[in-house]
Amino acid sequence: MEDSKAIFFTLLFLSGIGLQGQEKLKKKVDYRTFLNSTQELSEYRKSRLIDIDTFNTYSQETNTIILDTRSKKAYNDIHLKGAVHLNFSDFTDEALAEVIKNKNTRILIYCNNNFQSSLKALMNKRTPLALNIPTFINLYGYGYHNIYELDDYLQEDDPRVQFEKVEVTY
C-alpha cells in the first residue's frame, strides 16, 4: 500500500499537477485568443490594403521596409526589389526586432498570391491560406501596427513590379 502511494504522488508531481502548491504549466497555444484577435483586426486590416502604386510610393519613403516572409529559398529565387527577409516561421520578438528596428516603421507585405506567375517561387497558395493574412495578424500581435498589405493581383511582368533575386553560391 505504501509503495502505491509513493508511485501515485510521484506521478502527480511528474504530471505537472505538482505538490505543495507547484504551479501547473500554462499552455503555449491559445486558439480562442487567436480567433478574437483576428476578428478584432478584420476592419483594421481592410483599411491597410493598398494598390501597387501606393505600395511603390510608400516603399521609397523613409522609415519603410518591404518584408518578405516566404521561405528563404523562395526569397532567394525572386522577391520584390529592396525587400528584406524573415521567414514567417521564424517570427519571435527577438527576430522581428533584429529585422525591424523600430515598431513605428512602416511595413509593406506581399506574398505569392499577389502575382500571376509560372515561377515555382511565386506559385499561388489556396486563396484563404495566403501568407499575407497570418503575416499581418502576427506582426500586429507582436506590436507592429504600421502594416500595409499589397492588395493587387498582378502579372509577373507588370512594369510597376520590380523583382530581383539573391545570387546564391554553393
N, CA and C atoms as an extended XYZ file, in Angstrom:
510
Properties=species:S:1:pos:R:3:atomname:S:1:resname:S:1:resid:I:1 pbc="F F F"
N         0.824       -1.199        0.000 N   MET     1
C         0.000        0.000        0.000 CA  MET     1
C         0.870        1.267        0.000 C   MET     1
N         1.928        1.262        0.825 N   GLU     2
C         2.832        2.392        0.914 CA  GLU     2
C         3.512        2.658       -0.433 C   GLU     2
N         3.883        1.589       -1.171 N   ASP     3
C         4.510        1.730       -2.489 CA  ASP     3
C         3.553        2.374       -3.477 C   ASP     3
N         2.285        2.027       -3.429 N   SER     4
C         1.312        2.588       -4.368 CA  SER     4
C         1.094        4.074       -4.088 C   SER     4
N         1.141        4.526       -2.831 N   LYS     5
C         1.042        5.944       -2.504 CA  LYS     5
C         2.250        6.694       -3.060 C   LYS     5
N         3.407        6.141       -2.889 N   ALA     6
C         4.632        6.778       -3.385 CA  ALA     6
C         4.579        6.916       -4.901 C   ALA     6
N         4.145        5.873       -5.555 N   ILE     7
C         4.027        5.910       -7.020 CA  ILE     7
C         3.016        6.970       -7.432 C   ILE     7
N         1.844        7.017       -6.733 N   PHE     8
C         0.793        7.981       -7.053 CA  PHE     8
C         1.331        9.412       -6.939 C   PHE     8
N         1.996        9.737       -5.799 N   PHE     9
C         2.500       11.086       -5.595 CA  PHE     9
C         3.639       11.426       -6.559 C   PHE     9
N         4.445       10.461       -6.911 N   THR    10
C         5.499       10.674       -7.898 CA  THR    10
C         4.877       11.006       -9.252 C   THR    10
N         3.863       10.253       -9.637 N   LEU    11
C         3.186       10.520      -10.913 CA  LEU    11
C         2.492       11.872      -10.895 C   LEU    11
N         1.871       12.218       -9.766 N   LEU    12
C         1.235       13.520       -9.633 CA  LEU    12
C         2.251       14.643       -9.845 C   LEU    12
N         3.384       14.533       -9.202 N   PHE    13
C         4.430       15.541       -9.308 CA  PHE    13
C         4.956       15.644      -10.738 C   PHE    13
N         5.238       14.500      -11.334 N   LEU    14
C         5.798       14.495      -12.685 CA  LEU    14
C         4.792       14.953      -13.733 C   LEU    14
N         3.517       14.809      -13.463 N   SER    15
C         2.500       15.189      -14.451 CA  SER    15
C         2.300       16.695      -14.535 C   SER    15
N         2.930       17.452      -13.642 N   GLY    16
C         2.790       18.901      -13.694 CA  GLY    16
C         1.726       19.410      -12.742 C   GLY    16
N         0.940       18.520      -12.140 N   ILE    17
C        -0.039       18.965      -11.168 CA  ILE    17
C         0.698       19.468       -9.945 C   ILE    17
N         1.738       18.737       -9.563 N   GLY    18
C         2.657       19.180       -8.528 CA  GLY    18
C         2.151       19.001       -7.119 C   GLY    18
N         3.077       19.118       -6.205 N   LEU    19
C         2.794       19.039       -4.785 CA  LEU    19
C         3.105       20.383       -4.152 C   LEU    19
N         2.523       20.646       -3.004 N   GLN    20
C         2.804       21.833       -2.208 CA  GLN    20
C         2.669       23.109       -3.030 C   GLN    20
N         1.601       23.209       -3.779 N   GLY    21
C         1.297       24.437       -4.499 CA  GLY    21
C         2.096       24.666       -5.766 C   GLY    21
N         2.774       23.643       -6.300 N   GLN    22
C         3.522       23.840       -7.555 CA  GLN    22
C         2.541       24.262       -8.632 C   GLN    22
N         2.882       25.305       -9.370 N   GLU    23
C         2.001       25.834      -10.399 CA  GLU    23
C         1.986       24.922      -11.619 C   GLU    23
N         0.779       24.688      -12.139 N   LYS    24
C         0.639       23.895      -13.354 CA  LYS    24
C         1.212       24.688      -14.539 C   LYS    24
N         1.887       24.022      -15.437 N   LEU    25
C         2.428       24.679      -16.624 CA  LEU    25
C         1.296       25.248      -17.455 C   LEU    25
N         1.513       26.452      -17.999 N   LYS    26
C         0.489       27.096      -18.815 CA  LYS    26
C         0.671       26.692      -20.265 C   LYS    26
N        -0.449       26.559      -20.949 N   LYS    27
C        -0.395       26.210      -22.367 CA  LYS    27
C         0.197       27.356      -23.169 C   LYS    27
N         0.896       27.008      -24.239 N   LYS    28
C         1.508       27.999      -25.121 CA  LYS    28
C         0.776       28.101      -26.454 C   LYS    28
N        -0.407       27.511      -26.531 N   VAL    29
C        -1.252       27.603      -27.725 CA  VAL    29
C        -2.623       28.051      -27.248 C   VAL    29
N        -3.105       29.164      -27.803 N   ASP    30
C        -4.382       29.722      -27.355 CA  ASP    30
C        -5.213       30.107      -28.578 C   ASP    30
N        -5.945       29.165      -29.089 N   TYR    31
C        -6.719       29.360      -30.313 CA  TYR    31
C        -7.827       30.392      -30.117 C   TYR    31
N        -8.468       30.383      -28.952 N   ARG    32
C        -9.565       31.322      -28.696 CA  ARG    32
C        -9.075       32.774      -28.797 C   ARG    32
N        -7.935       33.064      -28.184 N   THR    33
C        -7.385       34.414      -28.263 CA  THR    33
C        -6.987       34.751      -29.692 C   THR    33
N        -6.443       33.783      -30.415 N   PHE    34
C        -6.101       33.998      -31.823 CA  PHE    34
C        -7.351       34.387      -32.617 C   PHE    34
N        -8.445       33.641      -32.429 N   LEU    35
C        -9.687       33.957      -33.139 CA  LEU    35
C       -10.197       35.347      -32.774 C   LEU    35
N       -10.168       35.682      -31.496 N   ASN    36
C       -10.608       37.012      -31.067 CA  ASN    36
C        -9.743       38.094      -31.705 C   ASN    36
N        -8.452       37.874      -31.741 N   SER    37
C        -7.530       38.846      -32.344 CA  SER    37
C        -7.824       39.042      -33.823 C   SER    37
N        -8.047       37.948      -34.536 N   THR    38
C        -8.304       38.067      -35.978 CA  THR    38
C        -9.615       38.788      -36.237 C   THR    38
N       -10.610       38.557      -35.410 N   GLN    39
C       -11.883       39.269      -35.579 CA  GLN    39
C       -11.718       40.754      -35.303 C   GLN    39
N       -10.956       41.075      -34.256 N   GLU    40
C       -10.710       42.478      -33.932 CA  GLU    40
C        -9.941       43.187      -35.040 C   GLU    40
N        -9.051       42.480      -35.713 N   LEU    41
C        -8.213       43.075      -36.754 CA  LEU    41
C        -8.895       43.189      -38.116 C   LEU    41
N       -10.018       42.556      -38.288 N   SER    42
C       -10.670       42.481      -39.588 CA  SER    42
C       -10.860       43.862      -40.227 C   SER    42
N       -11.469       44.786      -39.531 N   GLU    43
C       -11.719       46.115      -40.090 CA  GLU    43
C       -10.422       46.901      -40.259 C   GLU    43
N        -9.536       46.782      -39.289 N   TYR    44
C        -8.257       47.485      -39.374 CA  TYR    44
C        -7.485       47.036      -40.607 C   TYR    44
N        -7.428       45.718      -40.825 N   ARG    45
C        -6.700       45.186      -41.975 CA  ARG    45
C        -7.290       45.712      -43.283 C   ARG    45
N        -8.594       45.783      -43.369 N   LYS    46
C        -9.233       46.300      -44.590 CA  LYS    46
C        -8.740       47.701      -44.917 C   LYS    46
N        -8.507       48.501      -43.878 N   SER    47
C        -8.058       49.883      -44.095 CA  SER    47
C        -6.584       49.947      -44.470 C   SER    47
N        -5.879       48.825      -44.424 N   ARG    48
C        -4.453       48.771      -44.701 CA  ARG    48
C        -4.119       48.038      -45.997 C   ARG    48
N        -5.119       47.730      -46.800 N   LEU    49
C        -4.907       47.095      -48.105 CA  LEU    49
C        -4.646       48.196      -49.127 C   LEU    49
N        -3.529       48.071      -49.855 N   ILE    50
C        -3.147       49.138      -50.784 CA  ILE    50
C        -2.840       48.575      -52.168 C   ILE    50
N        -2.991       49.444      -53.165 N   ASP    51
C        -2.696       49.039      -54.543 CA  ASP    51
C        -1.195       49.165      -54.810 C   ASP    51
N        -0.779       48.682      -55.952 N   ILE    52
C         0.655       48.640      -56.279 CA  ILE    52
C         1.262       50.033      -56.381 C   ILE    52
N         0.509       51.001      -56.866 N   ASP    53
C         1.066       52.348      -56.990 CA  ASP    53
C         1.349       52.948      -55.607 C   ASP    53
N         0.426       52.763      -54.680 N   THR    54
C         0.642       53.239      -53.312 CA  THR    54
C         1.783       52.461      -52.661 C   THR    54
N         1.810       51.155      -52.871 N   PHE    55
C         2.877       50.300      -52.349 CA  PHE    55
C         4.235       50.820      -52.818 C   PHE    55
N         4.352       51.090      -54.104 N   ASN    56
C         5.621       51.583      -54.663 CA  ASN    56
C         5.989       52.951      -54.096 C   ASN    56
N         5.014       53.838      -53.941 N   THR    57
C         5.282       55.159      -53.367 CA  THR    57
C         5.773       55.017      -51.933 C   THR    57
N         5.062       54.251      -51.131 N   TYR    58
C         5.462       54.044      -49.732 CA  TYR    58
C         6.851       53.414      -49.641 C   TYR    58
N         7.148       52.495      -50.543 N   SER    59
C         8.431       51.782      -50.459 CA  SER    59
C         9.629       52.708      -50.614 C   SER    59
N         9.423       53.873      -51.220 N   GLN    60
C        10.513       54.831      -51.438 CA  GLN    60
C        10.671       55.813      -50.285 C   GLN    60
N         9.747       55.775      -49.332 N   GLU    61
C         9.779       56.732      -48.240 CA  GLU    61
C        10.618       56.218      -47.080 C   GLU    61
N        11.172       57.154      -46.302 N   THR    62
C        11.996       56.780      -45.161 CA  THR    62
C        11.150       56.061      -44.118 C   THR    62
N        11.833       55.297      -43.266 N   ASN    63
C        11.202       54.537      -42.190 CA  ASN    63
C        10.184       53.524      -42.729 C   ASN    63
N        10.503       52.932      -43.887 N   THR    64
C         9.636       51.941      -44.523 CA  THR    64
C        10.476       50.750      -44.961 C   THR    64
N         9.954       49.553      -44.739 N   ILE    65
C        10.600       48.355      -45.285 CA  ILE    65
C         9.562       47.503      -46.000 C   ILE    65
N        10.039       46.741      -46.971 N   ILE    66
C         9.234       45.694      -47.596 CA  ILE    66
C         9.690       44.401      -46.935 C   ILE    66
N         8.754       43.691      -46.326 N   LEU    67
C         9.079       42.469      -45.611 CA  LEU    67
C         8.569       41.261      -46.387 C   LEU    67
N         9.472       40.354      -46.701 N   ASP    68
C         9.146       39.100      -47.386 CA  ASP    68
C         9.258       37.981      -46.352 C   ASP    68
N         8.146       37.301      -46.087 N   THR    69
C         8.123       36.257      -45.050 CA  THR    69
C         8.006       34.856      -45.637 C   THR    69
N         8.218       34.741      -46.950 N   ARG    70
C         8.190       33.422      -47.580 CA  ARG    70
C         9.448       32.648      -47.180 C   ARG    70
N         9.590       31.454      -47.670 N   SER    71
C        10.784       30.663      -47.361 CA  SER    71
C        12.038       31.370      -47.889 C   SER    71
N        13.172       31.042      -47.310 N   LYS    72
C        14.435       31.630      -47.759 CA  LYS    72
C        14.717       31.270      -49.214 C   LYS    72
N        14.391       30.041      -49.593 N   LYS    73
C        14.599       29.617      -50.983 CA  LYS    73
C        13.753       30.454      -51.942 C   LYS    73
N        12.467       30.630      -51.617 N   ALA    74
C        11.594       31.435      -52.474 CA  ALA    74
C        12.116       32.875      -52.555 C   ALA    74
N        12.525       33.418      -51.420 N   TYR    75
C        13.080       34.782      -51.394 CA  TYR    75
C        14.324       34.875      -52.263 C   TYR    75
N        15.234       33.902      -52.115 N   ASN    76
C        16.462       33.920      -52.916 CA  ASN    76
C        16.167       33.807      -54.399 C   ASN    76
N        15.163       33.009      -54.756 N   ASP    77
C        14.820       32.818      -56.177 CA  ASP    77
C        14.259       34.087      -56.806 C   ASP    77
N        13.358       34.772      -56.064 N   ILE    78
C        12.772       36.009      -56.580 CA  ILE    78
C        12.027       36.716      -55.456 C   ILE    78
N        12.217       38.020      -55.390 N   HIS    79
C        11.499       38.829      -54.408 CA  HIS    79
C        11.390       40.260      -54.934 C   HIS    79
N        10.521       41.034      -54.318 N   LEU    80
C        10.403       42.425      -54.717 CA  LEU    80
C        11.709       43.153      -54.398 C   LEU    80
N        12.108       43.990      -55.316 N   LYS    81
C        13.364       44.728      -55.160 CA  LYS    81
C        13.346       45.510      -53.852 C   LYS    81
N        14.416       45.336      -53.083 N   GLY    82
C        14.561       46.045      -51.823 CA  GLY    82
C        13.959       45.348      -50.618 C   GLY    82
N        13.302       44.212      -50.830 N   ALA    83
C        12.665       43.511      -49.715 CA  ALA    83
C        13.712       42.903      -48.783 C   ALA    83
N        13.386       42.875      -47.506 N   VAL    84
C        14.198       42.171      -46.521 CA  VAL    84
C        13.468       40.881      -46.167 C   VAL    84
N        14.231       39.898      -45.715 N   HIS    85
C        13.641       38.583      -45.471 CA  HIS    85
C        13.616       38.210      -43.999 C   HIS    85
N        12.491       37.681      -43.569 N   LEU    86
C        12.364       36.978      -42.297 CA  LEU    86
C        11.279       35.931      -42.494 C   LEU    86
N        11.696       34.686      -42.485 N   ASN    87
C        10.749       33.594      -42.681 CA  ASN    87
C         9.661       33.670      -41.619 C   ASN    87
N         8.414       33.528      -42.043 N   PHE    88
C         7.273       33.609      -41.126 CA  PHE    88
C         7.430       32.663      -39.938 C   PHE    88
N         7.933       31.476      -40.188 N   SER    89
C         8.065       30.505      -39.096 CA  SER    89
C         9.148       30.896      -38.100 C   SER    89
N         9.940       31.911      -38.410 N   ASP    90
C        10.986       32.372      -37.506 CA  ASP    90
C        10.572       33.583      -36.673 C   ASP    90
N         9.318       34.017      -36.774 N   PHE    91
C         8.868       35.175      -36.005 CA  PHE    91
C         9.003       34.911      -34.506 C   PHE    91
N         9.750       35.756      -33.851 N   THR    92
C         9.828       35.856      -32.399 CA  THR    92
C        10.050       37.336      -32.112 C   THR    92
N         9.895       37.733      -30.860 N   ASP    93
C        10.175       39.128      -30.509 CA  ASP    93
C        11.585       39.517      -30.938 C   ASP    93
N        12.541       38.639      -30.653 N   GLU    94
C        13.949       38.938      -30.939 CA  GLU    94
C        14.226       39.013      -32.436 C   GLU    94
N        13.731       38.037      -33.194 N   ALA    95
C        13.988       38.008      -34.638 CA  ALA    95
C        13.354       39.212      -35.329 C   ALA    95
N        12.143       39.563      -34.940 N   LEU    96
C        11.480       40.715      -35.537 CA  LEU    96
C        12.232       42.007      -35.204 C   LEU    96
N        12.660       42.144      -33.960 N   ALA    97
C        13.393       43.359      -33.559 CA  ALA    97
C        14.716       43.495      -34.301 C   ALA    97
N        15.304       42.377      -34.669 N   GLU    98
C        16.556       42.420      -35.419 CA  GLU    98
C        16.335       42.946      -36.837 C   GLU    98
N        15.210       42.586      -37.444 N   VAL    99
C        14.914       42.996      -38.819 CA  VAL    99
C        14.206       44.346      -38.865 C   VAL    99
N        13.309       44.579      -37.904 N   ILE   100
C        12.528       45.820      -37.860 CA  ILE   100
C        12.915       46.542      -36.570 C   ILE   100
N        13.836       47.454      -36.680 N   LYS   101
C        14.439       48.090      -35.501 CA  LYS   101
C        13.463       48.923      -34.679 C   LYS   101
N        12.468       49.478      -35.326 N   ASN   102
C        11.545       50.395      -34.661 CA  ASN   102
C        10.114       49.925      -34.925 C   ASN   102
N         9.309       49.811      -33.896 N   LYS   103
C         7.927       49.345      -34.066 CA  LYS   103
C         7.061       50.336      -34.830 C   LYS   103
N         7.532       51.555      -35.023 N   ASN   104
C         6.792       52.539      -35.811 CA  ASN   104
C         7.139       52.481      -37.292 C   ASN   104
N         8.102       51.654      -37.660 N   THR   105
C         8.472       51.507      -39.071 CA  THR   105
C         7.248       51.083      -39.873 C   THR   105
N         7.103       51.691      -41.047 N   ARG   106
C         6.033       51.247      -41.958 CA  ARG   106
C         6.492       49.948      -42.594 C   ARG   106
N         5.664       48.917      -42.492 N   ILE   107
C         5.989       47.599      -43.021 CA  ILE   107
C         5.050       47.298      -44.179 C   ILE   107
N         5.637       47.042      -45.334 N   LEU   108
C         4.866       46.655      -46.516 CA  LEU   108
C         5.017       45.154      -46.697 C   LEU   108
N         3.885       44.446      -46.826 N   ILE   109
C         3.943       42.996      -47.002 CA  ILE   109
C         3.267       42.578      -48.306 C   ILE   109
N         3.731       41.444      -48.804 N   TYR   110
C         3.181       40.831      -50.011 CA  TYR   110
C         3.427       39.336      -49.908 C   TYR   110
N         2.835       38.583      -50.831 N   CYS   111
C         3.105       37.140      -50.877 CA  CYS   111
C         2.908       36.634      -52.309 C   CYS   111
N         3.091       35.354      -52.478 N   ASN   112
C         2.923       34.739      -53.804 CA  ASN   112
C         1.569       35.064      -54.414 C   ASN   112
N         0.540       35.129      -53.583 N   ASN   113
C        -0.813       35.314      -54.086 CA  ASN   113
C        -1.079       36.706      -54.631 C   ASN   113
N        -0.084       37.560      -54.651 N   ASN   114
C        -0.218       38.859      -55.294 CA  ASN   114
C         0.214       38.831      -56.751 C   ASN   114
N         0.725       37.664      -57.213 N   PHE   115
C         1.297       37.622      -58.557 CA  PHE   115
C         0.842       36.405      -59.345 C   PHE   115
N         0.567       36.632      -60.616 N   GLN   116
C         0.309       35.560      -61.569 CA  GLN   116
C         1.656       35.228      -62.191 C   GLN   116
N         2.122       34.012      -61.961 N   SER   117
C         3.450       33.645      -62.437 CA  SER   117
C         3.545       32.143      -62.629 C   SER   117
N         4.424       31.739      -63.520 N   SER   118
C         4.693       30.314      -63.700 CA  SER   118
C         5.904       29.875      -62.866 C   SER   118
N         6.565       30.827      -62.208 N   LEU   119
C         7.717       30.502      -61.383 CA  LEU   119
C         7.290       29.786      -60.106 C   LEU   119
N         7.995       28.724      -59.776 N   LYS   120
C         7.667       27.966      -58.576 CA  LYS   120
C         7.732       28.841      -57.323 C   LYS   120
N         8.691       29.741      -57.258 N   ALA   121
C         8.857       30.609      -56.089 CA  ALA   121
C         7.706       31.597      -55.916 C   ALA   121
N         6.868       31.739      -56.948 N   LEU   122
C         5.706       32.637      -56.865 CA  LEU   122
C         4.385       31.906      -57.067 C   LEU   122
N         4.386       30.599      -56.975 N   MET   123
C         3.155       29.835      -57.151 CA  MET   123
C         2.142       30.209      -56.078 C   MET   123
N         0.900       30.379      -56.496 N   ASN   124
C        -0.163       30.768      -55.572 CA  ASN   124
C        -0.525       29.651      -54.613 C   ASN   124
N        -0.850       30.057      -53.405 N   LYS   125
C        -1.390       29.148      -52.403 CA  LYS   125
C        -2.906       29.221      -52.499 C   LYS   125
N        -3.599       28.358      -51.777 N   ARG   126
C        -5.056       28.464      -51.747 CA  ARG   126
C        -5.410       29.853      -51.217 C   ARG   126
N        -6.386       30.476      -51.829 N   THR   127
C        -6.718       31.872      -51.548 CA  THR   127
C        -6.895       32.190      -50.058 C   THR   127
N        -7.679       31.434      -49.300 N   PRO   128
C        -7.830       31.804      -47.879 CA  PRO   128
C        -6.593       31.504      -47.034 C   PRO   128
N        -5.594       30.853      -47.627 N   LEU   129
C        -4.385       30.496      -46.884 CA  LEU   129
C        -3.173       31.316      -47.305 C   LEU   129
N        -3.421       32.402      -48.018 N   ALA   130
C        -2.336       33.267      -48.471 CA  ALA   130
C        -1.520       33.756      -47.280 C   ALA   130
N        -0.220       33.818      -47.444 N   LEU   131
C         0.694       34.169      -46.360 CA  LEU   131
C         0.493       35.591      -45.837 C   LEU   131
N        -0.052       36.478      -46.658 N   ASN   132
C        -0.314       37.846      -46.196 CA  ASN   132
C        -1.151       37.866      -44.923 C   ASN   132
N        -2.140       36.997      -44.863 N   ILE   133
C        -3.097       37.037      -43.751 CA  ILE   133
C        -2.422       36.721      -42.416 C   ILE   133
N        -1.771       35.560      -42.261 N   PRO   134
C        -1.130       35.314      -40.971 CA  PRO   134
C         0.050       36.257      -40.695 C   PRO   134
N         0.712       36.731      -41.747 N   THR   135
C         1.807       37.679      -41.542 CA  THR   135
C         1.261       38.958      -40.916 C   THR   135
N         0.182       39.481      -41.461 N   PHE   136
C        -0.430       40.702      -40.934 CA  PHE   136
C        -0.838       40.500      -39.478 C   PHE   136
N        -1.546       39.415      -39.208 N   ILE   137
C        -2.041       39.132      -37.857 CA  ILE   137
C        -0.884       39.007      -36.876 C   ILE   137
N         0.151       38.286      -37.258 N   ASN   138
C         1.282       38.073      -36.352 CA  ASN   138
C         2.082       39.353      -36.128 C   ASN   138
N         2.337       40.109      -37.170 N   LEU   139
C         3.047       41.372      -36.973 CA  LEU   139
C         2.287       42.256      -35.991 C   LEU   139
N         1.001       42.357      -36.187 N   TYR   140
C         0.176       43.170      -35.292 CA  TYR   140
C         0.245       42.637      -33.863 C   TYR   140
N         0.144       41.331      -33.731 N   GLY   141
C         0.208       40.705      -32.418 CA  GLY   141
C         1.535       40.916      -31.710 C   GLY   141
N         2.610       41.082      -32.476 N   TYR   142
C         3.925       41.361      -31.899 CA  TYR   142
C         4.142       42.864      -31.645 C   TYR   142
N         3.120       43.668      -31.922 N   GLY   143
C         3.199       45.090      -31.610 CA  GLY   143
C         3.584       45.992      -32.770 C   GLY   143
N         3.657       45.456      -33.968 N   TYR   144
C         3.955       46.249      -35.167 CA  TYR   144
C         2.620       46.589      -35.824 C   TYR   144
N         2.195       47.839      -35.711 N   HIS   145
C         0.853       48.204      -36.171 CA  HIS   145
C         0.853       49.023      -37.454 C   HIS   145
N         2.014       49.467      -37.906 N   ASN   146
C         2.101       50.292      -39.112 CA  ASN   146
C         2.335       49.391      -40.330 C   ASN   146
N         1.365       48.512      -40.567 N   ILE   147
C         1.473       47.475      -41.602 CA  ILE   147
C         0.562       47.834      -42.764 C   ILE   147
N         1.080       47.657      -43.971 N   TYR   148
C         0.271       47.813      -45.179 CA  TYR   148
C         0.479       46.579      -46.042 C   TYR   148
N        -0.593       46.119      -46.624 N   GLU   149
C        -0.576       44.875      -47.396 CA  GLU   149
C        -0.934       45.133      -48.855 C   GLU   149
N        -0.113       44.630      -49.748 N   LEU   150
C        -0.419       44.722      -51.173 CA  LEU   150
C        -1.704       43.960      -51.442 C   LEU   150
N        -2.647       44.618      -52.082 N   ASP   151
C        -3.970       44.029      -52.320 CA  ASP   151
C        -4.166       43.600      -53.769 C   ASP   151
N        -3.307       44.034      -54.662 N   ASP   152
C        -3.484       43.739      -56.090 CA  ASP   152
C        -3.052       42.318      -56.442 C   ASP   152
N        -3.600       41.842      -57.559 N   TYR   153
C        -3.156       40.594      -58.177 CA  TYR   153
C        -2.585       40.985      -59.521 C   TYR   153
N        -1.265       40.829      -59.676 N   LEU   154
C        -0.541       41.389      -60.813 CA  LEU   154
C         0.165       40.319      -61.623 C   LEU   154
N         0.331       40.596      -62.897 N   GLN   155
C         1.154       39.738      -63.742 CA  GLN   155
C         2.610       39.916      -63.321 C   GLN   155
N         3.337       38.841      -63.364 N   GLU   156
C         4.760       38.876      -63.002 CA  GLU   156
C         5.524       39.925      -63.811 C   GLU   156
N         5.140       40.142      -65.050 N   ASP   157
C         5.853       41.084      -65.913 CA  ASP   157
C         5.236       42.493      -65.918 C   ASP   157
N         4.362       42.775      -64.972 N   ASP   158
C         3.776       44.110      -64.861 CA  ASP   158
C         4.926       45.109      -64.656 C   ASP   158
N         4.990       46.158      -65.472 N   PRO   159
C         6.108       47.097      -65.362 CA  PRO   159
C         6.169       47.846      -64.026 C   PRO   159
N         5.096       47.842      -63.263 N   ARG   160
C         5.106       48.516      -61.957 CA  ARG   160
C         5.737       47.656      -60.862 C   ARG   160
N         6.070       46.415      -61.216 N   VAL   161
C         6.659       45.481      -60.254 CA  VAL   161
C         8.114       45.243      -60.623 C   VAL   161
N         9.001       45.435      -59.677 N   GLN   162
C        10.417       45.170      -59.912 CA  GLN   162
C        10.861       44.041      -58.992 C   GLN   162
N        11.299       42.956      -59.621 N   PHE   163
C        11.794       41.805      -58.872 CA  PHE   163
C        13.311       41.770      -58.940 C   PHE   163
N        13.888       41.075      -57.981 N   GLU   164
C        15.310       40.764      -58.006 CA  GLU   164
C        15.488       39.405      -57.348 C   GLU   164
N        16.688       38.870      -57.483 N   LYS   165
C        16.975       37.586      -56.837 CA  LYS   165
C        18.313       37.681      -56.128 C   LYS   165
N        18.514       36.752      -55.224 N   VAL   166
C        19.777       36.695      -54.495 CA  VAL   166
C        20.654       35.685      -55.219 C   VAL   166
N        21.872       36.114      -55.540 N   GLU   167
C        22.816       35.188      -56.157 CA  GLU   167
C        23.374       34.279      -55.066 C   GLU   167
N        23.043       33.001      -55.139 N   VAL   168
C        23.492       32.052      -54.124 CA  VAL   168
C        24.579       31.181      -54.720 C   VAL   168
N        25.688       31.098      -54.021 N   THR   169
C        26.762       30.216      -54.467 CA  THR   169
C        26.894       29.084      -53.453 C   THR   169
N        26.999       27.903      -53.949 N   TYR   170
C        27.071       26.736      -53.061 CA  TYR   170
C        28.446       26.139      -53.084 C   TYR   170
